[in-house]
mmCIF file of C-alpha atoms and ligand atoms in Angstrom:
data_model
loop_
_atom_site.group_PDB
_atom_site.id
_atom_site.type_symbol
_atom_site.label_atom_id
_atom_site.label_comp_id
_atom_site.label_asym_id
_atom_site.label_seq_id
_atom_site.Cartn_x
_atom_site.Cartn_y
_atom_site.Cartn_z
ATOM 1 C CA UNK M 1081 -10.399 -20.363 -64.765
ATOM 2 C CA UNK M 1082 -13.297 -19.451 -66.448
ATOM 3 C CA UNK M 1083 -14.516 -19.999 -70.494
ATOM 4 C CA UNK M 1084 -13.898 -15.531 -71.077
ATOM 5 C CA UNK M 1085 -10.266 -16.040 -69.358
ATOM 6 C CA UNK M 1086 -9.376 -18.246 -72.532
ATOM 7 C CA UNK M 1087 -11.412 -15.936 -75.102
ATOM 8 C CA UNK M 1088 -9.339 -13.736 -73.446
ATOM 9 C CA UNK M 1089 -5.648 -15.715 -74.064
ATOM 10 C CA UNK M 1090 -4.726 -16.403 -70.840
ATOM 11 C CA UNK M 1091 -3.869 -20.293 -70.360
ATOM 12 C CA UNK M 1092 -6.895 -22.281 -69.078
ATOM 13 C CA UNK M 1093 -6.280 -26.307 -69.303
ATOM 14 C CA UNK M 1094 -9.836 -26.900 -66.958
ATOM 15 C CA UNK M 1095 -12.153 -24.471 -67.023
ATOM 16 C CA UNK M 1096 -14.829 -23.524 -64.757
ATOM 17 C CA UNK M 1097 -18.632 -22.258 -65.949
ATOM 18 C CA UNK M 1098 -18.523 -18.706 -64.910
ATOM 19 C CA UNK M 1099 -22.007 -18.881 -63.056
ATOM 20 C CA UNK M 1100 -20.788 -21.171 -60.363
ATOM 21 C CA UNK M 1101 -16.772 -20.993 -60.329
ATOM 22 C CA UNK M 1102 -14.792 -23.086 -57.834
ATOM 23 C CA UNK M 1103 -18.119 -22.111 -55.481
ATOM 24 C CA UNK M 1104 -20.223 -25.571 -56.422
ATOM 25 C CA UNK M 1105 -20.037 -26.551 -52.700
ATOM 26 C CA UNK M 1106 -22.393 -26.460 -49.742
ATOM 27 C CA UNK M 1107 -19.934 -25.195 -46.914
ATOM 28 C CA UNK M 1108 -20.633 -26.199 -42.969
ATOM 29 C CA UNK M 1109 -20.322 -23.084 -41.368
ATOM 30 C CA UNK M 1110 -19.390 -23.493 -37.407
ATOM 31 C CA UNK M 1111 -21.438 -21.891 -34.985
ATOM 32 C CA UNK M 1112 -19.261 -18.832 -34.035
ATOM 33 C CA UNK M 1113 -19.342 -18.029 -37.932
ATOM 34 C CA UNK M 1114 -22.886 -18.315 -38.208
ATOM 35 C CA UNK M 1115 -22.945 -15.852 -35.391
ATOM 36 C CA UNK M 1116 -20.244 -13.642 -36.765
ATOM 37 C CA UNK M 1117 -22.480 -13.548 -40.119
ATOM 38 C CA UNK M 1118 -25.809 -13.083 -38.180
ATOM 39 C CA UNK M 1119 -24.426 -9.738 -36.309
ATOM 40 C CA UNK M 1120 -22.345 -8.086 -38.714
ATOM 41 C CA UNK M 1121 -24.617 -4.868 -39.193
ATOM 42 C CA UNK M 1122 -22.673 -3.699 -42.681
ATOM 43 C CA UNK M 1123 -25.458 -3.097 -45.713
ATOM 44 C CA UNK M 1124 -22.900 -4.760 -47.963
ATOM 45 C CA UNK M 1125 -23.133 -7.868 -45.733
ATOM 46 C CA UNK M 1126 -26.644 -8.178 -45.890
ATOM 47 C CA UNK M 1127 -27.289 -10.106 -48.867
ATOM 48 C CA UNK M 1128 -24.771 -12.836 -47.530
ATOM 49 C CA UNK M 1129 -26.185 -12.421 -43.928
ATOM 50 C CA UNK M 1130 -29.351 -13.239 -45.847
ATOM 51 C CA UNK M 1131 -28.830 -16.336 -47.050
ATOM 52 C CA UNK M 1132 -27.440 -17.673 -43.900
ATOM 53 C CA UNK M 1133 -31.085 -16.569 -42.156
ATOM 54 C CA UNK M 1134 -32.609 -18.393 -45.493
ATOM 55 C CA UNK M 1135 -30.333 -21.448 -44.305
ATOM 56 C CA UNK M 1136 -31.621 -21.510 -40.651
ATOM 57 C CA UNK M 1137 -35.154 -20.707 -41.983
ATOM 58 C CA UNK M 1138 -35.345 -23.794 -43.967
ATOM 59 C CA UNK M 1139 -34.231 -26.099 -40.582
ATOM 60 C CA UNK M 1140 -32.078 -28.821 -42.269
ATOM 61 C CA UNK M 1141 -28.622 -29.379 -40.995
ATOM 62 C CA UNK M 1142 -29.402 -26.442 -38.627
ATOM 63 C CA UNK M 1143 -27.682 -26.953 -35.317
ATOM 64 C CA UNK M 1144 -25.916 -25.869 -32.172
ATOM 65 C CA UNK M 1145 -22.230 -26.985 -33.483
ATOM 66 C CA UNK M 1146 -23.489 -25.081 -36.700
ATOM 67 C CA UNK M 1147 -24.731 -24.933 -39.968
ATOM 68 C CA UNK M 1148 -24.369 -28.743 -42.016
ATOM 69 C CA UNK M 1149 -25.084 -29.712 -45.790
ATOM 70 C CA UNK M 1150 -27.763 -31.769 -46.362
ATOM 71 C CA UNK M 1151 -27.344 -35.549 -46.260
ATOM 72 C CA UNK M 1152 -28.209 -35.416 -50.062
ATOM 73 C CA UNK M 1153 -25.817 -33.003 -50.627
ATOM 74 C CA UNK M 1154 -23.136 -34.734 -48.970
ATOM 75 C CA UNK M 1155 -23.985 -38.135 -50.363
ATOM 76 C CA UNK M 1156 -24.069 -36.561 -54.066
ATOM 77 C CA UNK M 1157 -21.041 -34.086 -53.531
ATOM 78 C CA UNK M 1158 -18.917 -37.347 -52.566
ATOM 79 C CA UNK M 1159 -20.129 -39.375 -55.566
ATOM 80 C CA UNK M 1160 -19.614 -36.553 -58.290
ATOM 81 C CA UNK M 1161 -17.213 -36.665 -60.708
ATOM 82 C CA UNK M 1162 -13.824 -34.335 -59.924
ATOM 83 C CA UNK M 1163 -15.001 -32.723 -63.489
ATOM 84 C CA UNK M 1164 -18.294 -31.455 -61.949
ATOM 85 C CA UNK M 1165 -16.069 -29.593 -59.824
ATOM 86 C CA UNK M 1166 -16.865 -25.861 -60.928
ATOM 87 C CA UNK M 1167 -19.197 -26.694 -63.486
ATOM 88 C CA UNK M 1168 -22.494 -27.923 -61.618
ATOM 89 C CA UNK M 1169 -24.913 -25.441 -61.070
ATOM 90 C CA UNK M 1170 -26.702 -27.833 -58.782
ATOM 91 C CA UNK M 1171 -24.430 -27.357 -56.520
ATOM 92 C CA UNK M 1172 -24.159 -23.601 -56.245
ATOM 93 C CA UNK M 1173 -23.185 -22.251 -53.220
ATOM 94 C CA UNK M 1174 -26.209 -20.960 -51.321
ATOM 95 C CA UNK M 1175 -23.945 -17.612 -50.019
ATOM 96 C CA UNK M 1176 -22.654 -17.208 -53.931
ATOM 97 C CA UNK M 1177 -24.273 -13.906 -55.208
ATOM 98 C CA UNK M 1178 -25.244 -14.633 -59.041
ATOM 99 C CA UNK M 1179 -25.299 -10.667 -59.572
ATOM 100 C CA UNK M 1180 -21.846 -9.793 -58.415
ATOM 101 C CA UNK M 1181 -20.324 -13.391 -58.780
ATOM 102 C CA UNK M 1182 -18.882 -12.952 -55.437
ATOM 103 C CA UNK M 1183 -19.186 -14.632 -52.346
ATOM 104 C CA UNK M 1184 -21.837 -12.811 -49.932
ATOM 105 C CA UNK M 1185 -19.775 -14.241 -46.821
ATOM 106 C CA UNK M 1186 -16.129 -13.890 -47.611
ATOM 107 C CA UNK M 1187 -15.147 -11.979 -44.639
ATOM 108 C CA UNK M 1188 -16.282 -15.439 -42.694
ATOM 109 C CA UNK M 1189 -16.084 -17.835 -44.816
ATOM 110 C CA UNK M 1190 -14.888 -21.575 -43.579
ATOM 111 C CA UNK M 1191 -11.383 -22.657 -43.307
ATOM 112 C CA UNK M 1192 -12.095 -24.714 -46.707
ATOM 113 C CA UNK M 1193 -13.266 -21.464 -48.358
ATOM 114 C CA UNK M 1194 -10.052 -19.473 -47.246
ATOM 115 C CA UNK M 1195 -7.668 -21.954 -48.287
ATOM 116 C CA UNK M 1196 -8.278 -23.467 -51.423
ATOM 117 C CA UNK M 1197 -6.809 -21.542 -54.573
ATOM 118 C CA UNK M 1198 -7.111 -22.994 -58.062
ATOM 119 C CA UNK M 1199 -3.804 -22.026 -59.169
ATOM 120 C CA UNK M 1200 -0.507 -21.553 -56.885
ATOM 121 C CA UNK M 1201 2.205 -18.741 -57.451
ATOM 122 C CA UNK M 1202 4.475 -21.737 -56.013
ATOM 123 C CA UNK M 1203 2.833 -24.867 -57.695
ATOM 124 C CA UNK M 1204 2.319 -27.760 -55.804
ATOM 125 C CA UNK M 1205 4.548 -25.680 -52.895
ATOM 126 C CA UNK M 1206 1.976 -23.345 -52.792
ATOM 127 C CA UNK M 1207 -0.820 -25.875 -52.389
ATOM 128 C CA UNK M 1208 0.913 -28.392 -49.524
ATOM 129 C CA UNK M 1209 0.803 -25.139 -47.481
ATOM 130 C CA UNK M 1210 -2.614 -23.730 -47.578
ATOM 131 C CA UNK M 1211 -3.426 -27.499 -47.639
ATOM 132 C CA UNK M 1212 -1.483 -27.451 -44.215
ATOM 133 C CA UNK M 1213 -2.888 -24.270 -43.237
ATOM 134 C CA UNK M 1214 -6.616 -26.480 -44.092
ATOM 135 C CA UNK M 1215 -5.891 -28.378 -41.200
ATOM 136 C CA UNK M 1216 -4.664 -26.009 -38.814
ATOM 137 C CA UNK M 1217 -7.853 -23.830 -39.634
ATOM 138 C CA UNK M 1218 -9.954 -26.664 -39.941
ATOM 139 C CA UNK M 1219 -9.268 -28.438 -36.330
ATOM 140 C CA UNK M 1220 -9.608 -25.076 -34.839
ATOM 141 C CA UNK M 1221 -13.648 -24.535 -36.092
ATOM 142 C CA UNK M 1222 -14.172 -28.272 -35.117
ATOM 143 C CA UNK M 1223 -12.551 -27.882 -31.286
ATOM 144 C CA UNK M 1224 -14.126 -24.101 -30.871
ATOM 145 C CA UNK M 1225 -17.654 -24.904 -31.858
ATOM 146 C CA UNK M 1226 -17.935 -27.827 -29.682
ATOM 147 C CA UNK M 1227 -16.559 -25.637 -27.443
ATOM 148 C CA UNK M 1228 -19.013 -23.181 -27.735
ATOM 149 C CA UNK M 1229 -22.130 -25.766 -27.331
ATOM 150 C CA UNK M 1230 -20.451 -26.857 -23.882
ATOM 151 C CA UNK M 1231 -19.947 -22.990 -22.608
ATOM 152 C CA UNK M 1232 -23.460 -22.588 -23.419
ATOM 153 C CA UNK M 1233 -25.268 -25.476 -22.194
ATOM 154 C CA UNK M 1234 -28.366 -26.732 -23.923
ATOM 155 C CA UNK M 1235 -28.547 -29.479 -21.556
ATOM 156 C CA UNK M 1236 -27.463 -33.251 -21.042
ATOM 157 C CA UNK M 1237 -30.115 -34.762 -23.269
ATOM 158 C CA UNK M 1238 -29.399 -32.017 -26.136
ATOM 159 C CA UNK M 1239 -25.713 -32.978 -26.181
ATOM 160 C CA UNK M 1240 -26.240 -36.400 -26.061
ATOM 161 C CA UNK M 1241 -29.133 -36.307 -28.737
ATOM 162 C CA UNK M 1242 -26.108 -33.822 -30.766
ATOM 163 C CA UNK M 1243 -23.666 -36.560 -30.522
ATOM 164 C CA UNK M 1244 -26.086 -38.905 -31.980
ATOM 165 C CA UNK M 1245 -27.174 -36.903 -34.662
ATOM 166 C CA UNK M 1246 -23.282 -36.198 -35.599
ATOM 167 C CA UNK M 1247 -23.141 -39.763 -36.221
ATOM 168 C CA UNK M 1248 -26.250 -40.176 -38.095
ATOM 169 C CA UNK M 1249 -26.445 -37.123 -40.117
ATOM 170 C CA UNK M 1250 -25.528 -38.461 -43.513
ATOM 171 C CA UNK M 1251 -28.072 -41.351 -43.535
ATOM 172 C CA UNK M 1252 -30.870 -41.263 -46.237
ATOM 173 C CA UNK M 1253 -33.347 -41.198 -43.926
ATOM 174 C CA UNK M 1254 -37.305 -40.700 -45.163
ATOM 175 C CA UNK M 1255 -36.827 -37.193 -44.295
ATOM 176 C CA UNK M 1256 -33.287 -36.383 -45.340
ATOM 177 C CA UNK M 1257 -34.337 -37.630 -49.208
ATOM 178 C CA UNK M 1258 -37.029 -35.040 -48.882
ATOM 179 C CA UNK M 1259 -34.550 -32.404 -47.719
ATOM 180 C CA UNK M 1260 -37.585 -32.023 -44.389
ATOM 181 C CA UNK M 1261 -37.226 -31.252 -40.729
ATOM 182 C CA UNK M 1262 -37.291 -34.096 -38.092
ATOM 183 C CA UNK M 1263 -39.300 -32.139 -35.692
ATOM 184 C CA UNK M 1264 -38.455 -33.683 -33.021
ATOM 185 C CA UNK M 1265 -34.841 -34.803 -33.618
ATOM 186 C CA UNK M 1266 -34.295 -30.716 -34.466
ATOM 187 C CA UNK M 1267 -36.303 -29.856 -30.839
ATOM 188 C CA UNK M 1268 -34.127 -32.594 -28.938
ATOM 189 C CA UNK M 1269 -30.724 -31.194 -30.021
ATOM 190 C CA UNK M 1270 -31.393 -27.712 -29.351
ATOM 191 C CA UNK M 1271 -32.761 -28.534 -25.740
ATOM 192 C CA UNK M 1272 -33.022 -25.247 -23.722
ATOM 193 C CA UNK M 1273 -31.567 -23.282 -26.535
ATOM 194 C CA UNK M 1274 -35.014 -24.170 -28.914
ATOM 195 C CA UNK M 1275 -36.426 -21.267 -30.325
ATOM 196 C CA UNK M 1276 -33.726 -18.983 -29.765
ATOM 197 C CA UNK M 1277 -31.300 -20.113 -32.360
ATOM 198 C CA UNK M 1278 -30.233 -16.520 -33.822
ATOM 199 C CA UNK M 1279 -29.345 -15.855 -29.862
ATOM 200 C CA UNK M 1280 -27.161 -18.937 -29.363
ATOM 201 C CA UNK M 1281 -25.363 -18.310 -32.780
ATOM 202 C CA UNK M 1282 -24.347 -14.829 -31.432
ATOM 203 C CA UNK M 1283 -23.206 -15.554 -28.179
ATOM 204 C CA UNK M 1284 -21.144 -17.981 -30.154
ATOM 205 C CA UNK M 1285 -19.744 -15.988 -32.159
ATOM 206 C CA UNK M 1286 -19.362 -13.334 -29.403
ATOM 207 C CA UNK M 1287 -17.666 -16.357 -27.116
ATOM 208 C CA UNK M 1288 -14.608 -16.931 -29.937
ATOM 209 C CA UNK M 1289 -14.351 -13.254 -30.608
ATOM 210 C CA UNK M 1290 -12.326 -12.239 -27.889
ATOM 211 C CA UNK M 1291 -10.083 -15.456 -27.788
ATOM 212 C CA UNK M 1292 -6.355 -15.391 -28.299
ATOM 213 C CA UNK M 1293 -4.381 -17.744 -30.194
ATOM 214 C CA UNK M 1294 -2.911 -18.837 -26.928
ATOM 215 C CA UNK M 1295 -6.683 -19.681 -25.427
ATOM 216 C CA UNK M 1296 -7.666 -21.247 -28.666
ATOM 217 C CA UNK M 1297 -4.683 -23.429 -28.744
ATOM 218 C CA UNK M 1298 -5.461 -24.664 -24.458
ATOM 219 C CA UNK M 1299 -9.079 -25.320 -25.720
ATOM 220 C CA UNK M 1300 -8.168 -27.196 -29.058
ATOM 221 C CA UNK M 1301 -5.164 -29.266 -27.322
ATOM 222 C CA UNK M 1302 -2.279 -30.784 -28.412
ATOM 223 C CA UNK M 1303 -3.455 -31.974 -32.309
ATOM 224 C CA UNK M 1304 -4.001 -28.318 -32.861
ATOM 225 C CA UNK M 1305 -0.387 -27.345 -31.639
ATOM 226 C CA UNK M 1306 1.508 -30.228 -33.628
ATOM 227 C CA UNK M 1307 -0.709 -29.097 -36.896
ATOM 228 C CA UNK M 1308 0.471 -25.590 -36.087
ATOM 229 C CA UNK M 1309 3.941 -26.604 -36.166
ATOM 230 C CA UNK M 1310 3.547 -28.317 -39.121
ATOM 231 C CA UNK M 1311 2.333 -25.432 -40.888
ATOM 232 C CA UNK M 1312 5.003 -23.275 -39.849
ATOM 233 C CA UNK M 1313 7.305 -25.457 -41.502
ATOM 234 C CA UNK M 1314 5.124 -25.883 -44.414
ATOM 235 C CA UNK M 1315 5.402 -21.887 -44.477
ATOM 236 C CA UNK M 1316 9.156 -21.841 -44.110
ATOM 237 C CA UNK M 1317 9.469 -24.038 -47.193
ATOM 238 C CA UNK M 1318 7.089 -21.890 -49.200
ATOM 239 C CA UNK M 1319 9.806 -19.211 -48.592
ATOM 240 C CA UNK M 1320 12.602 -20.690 -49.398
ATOM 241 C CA UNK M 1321 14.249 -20.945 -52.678
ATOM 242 C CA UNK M 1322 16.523 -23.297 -51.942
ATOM 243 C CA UNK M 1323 17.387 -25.858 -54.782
ATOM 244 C CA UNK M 1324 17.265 -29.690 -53.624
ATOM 245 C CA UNK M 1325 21.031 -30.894 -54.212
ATOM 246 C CA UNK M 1326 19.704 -34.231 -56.670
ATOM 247 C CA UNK M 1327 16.852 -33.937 -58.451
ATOM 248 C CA UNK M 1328 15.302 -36.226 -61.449
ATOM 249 C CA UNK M 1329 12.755 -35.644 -64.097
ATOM 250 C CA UNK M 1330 8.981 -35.762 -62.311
ATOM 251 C CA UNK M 1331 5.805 -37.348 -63.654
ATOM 252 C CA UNK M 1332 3.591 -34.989 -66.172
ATOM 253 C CA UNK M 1333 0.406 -35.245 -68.254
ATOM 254 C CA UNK M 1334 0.931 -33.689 -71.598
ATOM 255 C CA UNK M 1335 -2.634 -32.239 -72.825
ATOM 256 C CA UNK M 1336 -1.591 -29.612 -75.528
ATOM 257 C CA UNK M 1337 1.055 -29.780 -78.322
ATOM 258 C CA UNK M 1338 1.462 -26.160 -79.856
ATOM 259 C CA UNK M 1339 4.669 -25.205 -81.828
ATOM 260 C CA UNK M 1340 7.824 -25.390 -79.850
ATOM 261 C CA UNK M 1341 5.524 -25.432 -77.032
ATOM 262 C CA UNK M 1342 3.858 -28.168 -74.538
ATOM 263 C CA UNK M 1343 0.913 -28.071 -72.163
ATOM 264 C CA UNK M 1344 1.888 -30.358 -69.187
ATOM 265 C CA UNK M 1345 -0.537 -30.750 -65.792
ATOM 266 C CA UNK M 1346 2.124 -31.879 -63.071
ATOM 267 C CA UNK M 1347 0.294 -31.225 -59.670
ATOM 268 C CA UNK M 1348 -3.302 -30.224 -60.421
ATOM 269 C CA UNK M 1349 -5.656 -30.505 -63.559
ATOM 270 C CA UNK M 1350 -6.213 -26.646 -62.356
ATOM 271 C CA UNK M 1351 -2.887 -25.302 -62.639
ATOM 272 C CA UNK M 1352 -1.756 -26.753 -65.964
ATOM 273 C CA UNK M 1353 1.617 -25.124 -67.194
ATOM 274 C CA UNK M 1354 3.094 -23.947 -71.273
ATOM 275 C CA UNK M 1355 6.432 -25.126 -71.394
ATOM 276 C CA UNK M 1356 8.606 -24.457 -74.180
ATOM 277 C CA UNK M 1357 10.745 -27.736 -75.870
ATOM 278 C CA UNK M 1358 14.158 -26.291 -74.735
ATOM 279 C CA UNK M 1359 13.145 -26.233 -71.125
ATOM 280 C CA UNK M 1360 11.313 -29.835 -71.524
ATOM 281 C CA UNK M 1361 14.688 -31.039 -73.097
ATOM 282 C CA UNK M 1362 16.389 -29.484 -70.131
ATOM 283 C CA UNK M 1363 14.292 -32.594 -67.754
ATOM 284 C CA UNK M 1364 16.890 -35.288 -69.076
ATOM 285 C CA UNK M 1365 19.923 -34.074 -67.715
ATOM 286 C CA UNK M 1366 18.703 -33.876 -64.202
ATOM 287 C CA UNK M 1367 19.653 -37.939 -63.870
ATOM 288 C CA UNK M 1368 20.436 -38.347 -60.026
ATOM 289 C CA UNK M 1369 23.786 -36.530 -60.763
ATOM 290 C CA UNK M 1370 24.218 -33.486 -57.931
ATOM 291 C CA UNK M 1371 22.223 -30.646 -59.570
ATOM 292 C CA UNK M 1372 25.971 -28.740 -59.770
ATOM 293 C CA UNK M 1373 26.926 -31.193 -61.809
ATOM 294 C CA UNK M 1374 24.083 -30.964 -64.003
ATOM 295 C CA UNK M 1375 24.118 -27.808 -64.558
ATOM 296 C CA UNK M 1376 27.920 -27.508 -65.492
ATOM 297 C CA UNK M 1377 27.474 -30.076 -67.825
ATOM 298 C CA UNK M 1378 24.167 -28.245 -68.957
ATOM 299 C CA UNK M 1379 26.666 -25.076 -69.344
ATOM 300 C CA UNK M 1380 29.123 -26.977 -71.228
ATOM 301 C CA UNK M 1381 26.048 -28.187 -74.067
ATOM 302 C CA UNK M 1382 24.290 -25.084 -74.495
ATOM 303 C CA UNK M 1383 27.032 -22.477 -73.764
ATOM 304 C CA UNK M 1384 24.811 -21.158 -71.006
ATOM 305 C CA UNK M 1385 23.353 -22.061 -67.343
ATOM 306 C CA UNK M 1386 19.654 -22.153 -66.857
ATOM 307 C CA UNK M 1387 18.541 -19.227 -64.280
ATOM 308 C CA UNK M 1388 18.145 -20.669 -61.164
ATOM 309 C CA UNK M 1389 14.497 -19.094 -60.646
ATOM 310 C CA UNK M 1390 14.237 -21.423 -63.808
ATOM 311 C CA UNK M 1391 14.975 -24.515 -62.093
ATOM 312 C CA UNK M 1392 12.902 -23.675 -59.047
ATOM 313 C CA UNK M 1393 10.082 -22.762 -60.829
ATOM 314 C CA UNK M 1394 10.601 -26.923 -62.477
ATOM 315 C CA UNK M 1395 11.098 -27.947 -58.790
ATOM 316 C CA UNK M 1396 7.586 -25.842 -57.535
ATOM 317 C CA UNK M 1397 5.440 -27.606 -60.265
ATOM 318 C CA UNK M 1398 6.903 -30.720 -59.590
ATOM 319 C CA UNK M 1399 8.543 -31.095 -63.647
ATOM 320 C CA UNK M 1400 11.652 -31.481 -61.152
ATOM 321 C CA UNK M 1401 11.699 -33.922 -58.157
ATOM 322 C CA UNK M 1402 13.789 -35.076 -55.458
ATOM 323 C CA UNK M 1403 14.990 -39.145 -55.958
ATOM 324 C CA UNK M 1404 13.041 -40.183 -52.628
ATOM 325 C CA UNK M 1405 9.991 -38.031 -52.883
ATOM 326 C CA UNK M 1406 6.453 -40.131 -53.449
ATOM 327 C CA UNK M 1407 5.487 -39.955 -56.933
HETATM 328 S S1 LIG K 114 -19.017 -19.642 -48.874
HETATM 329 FE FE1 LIG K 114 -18.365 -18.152 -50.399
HETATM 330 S S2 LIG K 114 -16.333 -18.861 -51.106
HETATM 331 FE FE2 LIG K 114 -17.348 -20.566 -50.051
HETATM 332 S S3 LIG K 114 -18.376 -21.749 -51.654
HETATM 333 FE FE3 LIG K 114 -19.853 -20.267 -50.836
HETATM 334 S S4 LIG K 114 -19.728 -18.459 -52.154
HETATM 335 FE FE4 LIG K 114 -17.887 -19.712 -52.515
#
């Protein structure tokens, strides 16, 4: 994904500026993370255990549910144009080490961080199930380190100032443009727990540690149960290699012409595929007949049938679709 990999051959299509990678993103990093980060004693942790102290250090977006981008961030991130993506430095990751161009908190790194890939051995198949997966992983943090703040009790007035903070966070306030502290708001939502931030992190972290998946899923409820389900299924199709019994030509971007060769971007800008003419001419046939059909008549042109890994492979990045599937 990077400028060398296409010095180097290998097919690009977008490419990312080496110094920042996909990791141009602030993360929110729940409490029992933080926690996880703060404690883990390994010297090859400490440079990403580091930067999460440098994070708490500086106050903003520092509270009990966890760590939060700034509302500038946020507000900029949102408005940024999907080509930034990768290739803003301002952006860089505070827990990306420029040295090693690795991420100094991978072993705890958020549910966003786990499951997003750039490219997909599966194509788009690939992608709706860590997507799934997202969600799963994602509702857990959010039930778990609310969670947390409610096993550990800051006090009534510190949940209620949270819960108004939540839904404030991303104004522009005075001090939010200055990336500064609101004393007071910061002392309000930490109630009891004030001062010992490091502590509370911890016990977070120490809290979700010895949870099952059967406790997590009575804490987080019936959401996170249905999204579990769903991503069992989303994992079942992943494995399969079943062929859909119609399929029709899908929608593709063509952003390279070489000879006897095409670029096309089906799915994602990221995961752009070469396709030689004779499999593009291949597309045509697939016209709502059963895909038997098709290929017996494609048998009876070219004096061969294409491999059915082919055809998957068409149906995975989407060059293949089903009639009824949205476009
Ligand atoms: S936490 Fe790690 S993986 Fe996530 S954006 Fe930062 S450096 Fe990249």
């Amino acid at each position: 994904m990077c400028a060398e990999a296409e010095a180097a051959g290998a097919a690009p299509g977008y490419l990312f500026d080496p110094t920042v990678k996909c990791c141009s993103y602030v993360p929110a990093l729940p409490n029992f993370l933080v926690g996880r980060i703060l404690s883990d004693a390994d010297p090859a942790a400490a440079a990403g255990r580091a930067s999460v102290e440098a994070r708490i250090g500086a106050g903003v977006g520092v509270t009990p549910i966890g760590l939060l981008p700034s509302a500038i961030f946020s507000r900029l991130y949102e408005g940024s144009a999907p080509e930034a993506f990768g290739r803003n430095r301002a952006f860089r990751c505070p827990h990306y080490l420029q040295e090693s161009g690795t991420c100094g908190i991978w072993r705890n790194r958020n549910s966003l961080c786990t499951t997003w890939f750039c490219k997909h051995v599966r194509g788009q198949l690939g992608q709706a199930f860590w997507r799934m997966l997202l969600e799963l992983l994602g509702r857990a943090e959010h039930e778990l380190r609310q969670w947390c703040v409610l096993e550990l009790q800051p006090g009534d007035e510190a949940l209620k100032s949270l819960r108004e903070w939540m839904l404030a966070k991303d104004e522009l306030t005075a001090a939010a443009l200055e990336e500064r502290v609101e004393r007071k708001v910061y002392q309000r939502i930490w109630g009891s727990w004030l001062g010992c931030e490091h502590e509370f992190y911890v016990r977070c972290a120490e809290l979700v540690e010895g949870l099952t998946w059967a406790e997590v899923s009575a804490i987080c409820g019936p959401e996170l149960r249905l999204q579990a389900r769903l991503t069992q299924s989303a994992y079942a199709r992943l494995l399969s290699d079943e062929i859909p019994p119609v399929l029709e030509p899908g929608s593709i971007q063509v952003s390279r012409a070489a000879k006897g060769t095409l670029r096309v971007t089906t799915y994602s800008t990221h995961d752009p595929l070469d396709a030689p003419d004779v499999v593009l001419d291949l597309l045509g046939e697939f016209d709502g007949r059963p895909t038997g059909e098709v290929m017996d008549a494609i048998e009876a042109e070219y004096g061969a049938k294409p491999e059915l890994e082919l055809i998957r492979k068409l149906v995975d990045f989407r060059l293949l679709v089903e009639p009824d599937e949205p476009r």
